[in-house]
Amino acid sequence: MALIVQKYGGTSVADLDRIRNVAGRVARTRAQGHDVVVVVSAMAGDTNRLIALGKGAATQPSEREMDALVATGEQVTAALTAIVLEGMGVPAQSFMGHQVRIETDRTYMRARIRRIDGESLRAGLGRGAVAVVAGFQGVDDTGSITTLGRGGSDTSAVALAAALAADVCEIYTDVDGVYTADPRIVPKAKKLARIAHDEMLELASLGAKVLQIRSVEFAKRYGVKVHVRSSFNDSEGTWVVEEDPSMEEVTVSGVAADLNQAKLTLVRVPDRPGIAAHVFGPIAEAGIVVDMIIQNASADGTTDLTFTVPRDDYDKARKTLDAVARDIGAETVRGDLAVAKVSIVGLGMRTHAGVAARMFDVLSKAGVNIQMISTSEIKISVVIDANYVELAQRVLHEEFVTA
């Protein structure tokens, strides 16, 4: 007997027929003698609908109340799943975040988990019931409902698996695993049998939508075995696992693209100590995450400072930077929303020389101009014109994965 956590995304529970399909899979797992904790997302489209309602109710709705609103999507799915299971003769009980006691900080709409008290779940499992947990939500120390940000149900599932010392966390979605690139863009993309935590972390942070990055962080930190697979077939998916030496034999494991990018340039900034802190301090205080940064010093004692932010934060970042520019005496601020980030990821980059040169050469031959470059031990990212993002993915996949 094993303890298995199964997470089902919005497309897997999009309507009652799909919830019945999920319930059937859960029932089969339980019939094999396993204890099962099910974590569910809201039905596909429900979260967007609820967010639209909140924004329609007020120009700037309270984040605390928005969390109370959008968390109802998962509450509906959890209750319906438990009802369907009970109707099939399978004992089940739904749990909201506060009933499990998933404690978080007070950062509404993107809260971080502090601890999980799994006693109520263990008690339910001890009675022979399937525990159906509303994903994406928790509770802060004041008793207010919080949510974990987009994709937060993945984090809920892996965190619960860690807290309960589950044997495996199965992430069920509408794709059957992790691919070397987006198959809709790169027809030759291949499903990976396994991928290391660090590689998955990089791909998740670079635009791959299969797993939410914080869920991978939990999996790595607590040694949770994660199996990404489809809820619509029984095929083996992709295992997200601890690194082993054989993985470095493959130079590049995947190609990822992120269109949620915007570029800002502070032109002719006085080149003196403390300027970078003066620029990025207000950006950080505004809650904006900065990604890539490039500084180009000139002989006249000024420098151009270019960086990228999520496209959703562009307006806020531009407004903040305009004020900073006036304060420090910069010439002007330039912005560009028509950019994208394309990356290659692989453990093998640690031991294979010349990867960056090959990447730049391939993009050059395809007529793709590189605007910014960022590297880590197992990743190379470039910012390019958004019009070339699909071409860049295909030629890089052909060079490093298909060949």
Tab-separated table of C-alpha atoms in Angstrom, residues 5 116 122 156-166 169 218-219 222-224:
chain	number	residue	atom	x	y	z
A	5	VAL	CA	-1.253	12.473	-3.987
A	116	ILE	CA	0.859	22.324	6.737
A	122	ARG	CA	-4.591	11.656	8.055
A	156	SER	CA	-0.568	22.677	-3.011
A	157	ALA	CA	-0.182	19.102	-4.234
A	158	VAL	CA	3.591	18.839	-3.906
A	159	ALA	CA	3.564	20.596	-0.521
A	160	LEU	CA	0.906	18.172	0.747
A	161	ALA	CA	2.925	15.237	-0.604
A	162	ALA	CA	5.944	16.529	1.327
A	163	ALA	CA	3.972	17.121	4.536
A	164	LEU	CA	2.346	13.677	4.398
A	165	ALA	CA	5.531	11.883	3.251
A	166	ALA	CA	3.608	10.550	0.238
A	169	CYS	CA	2.786	13.082	-6.323
A	218	PHE	CA	9.126	21.996	-3.021
A	219	ALA	CA	9.793	18.727	-4.842
A	222	TYR	CA	11.774	17.687	0.201
A	223	GLY	CA	12.659	14.904	-2.229
A	224	VAL	CA	9.112	14.431	-3.524
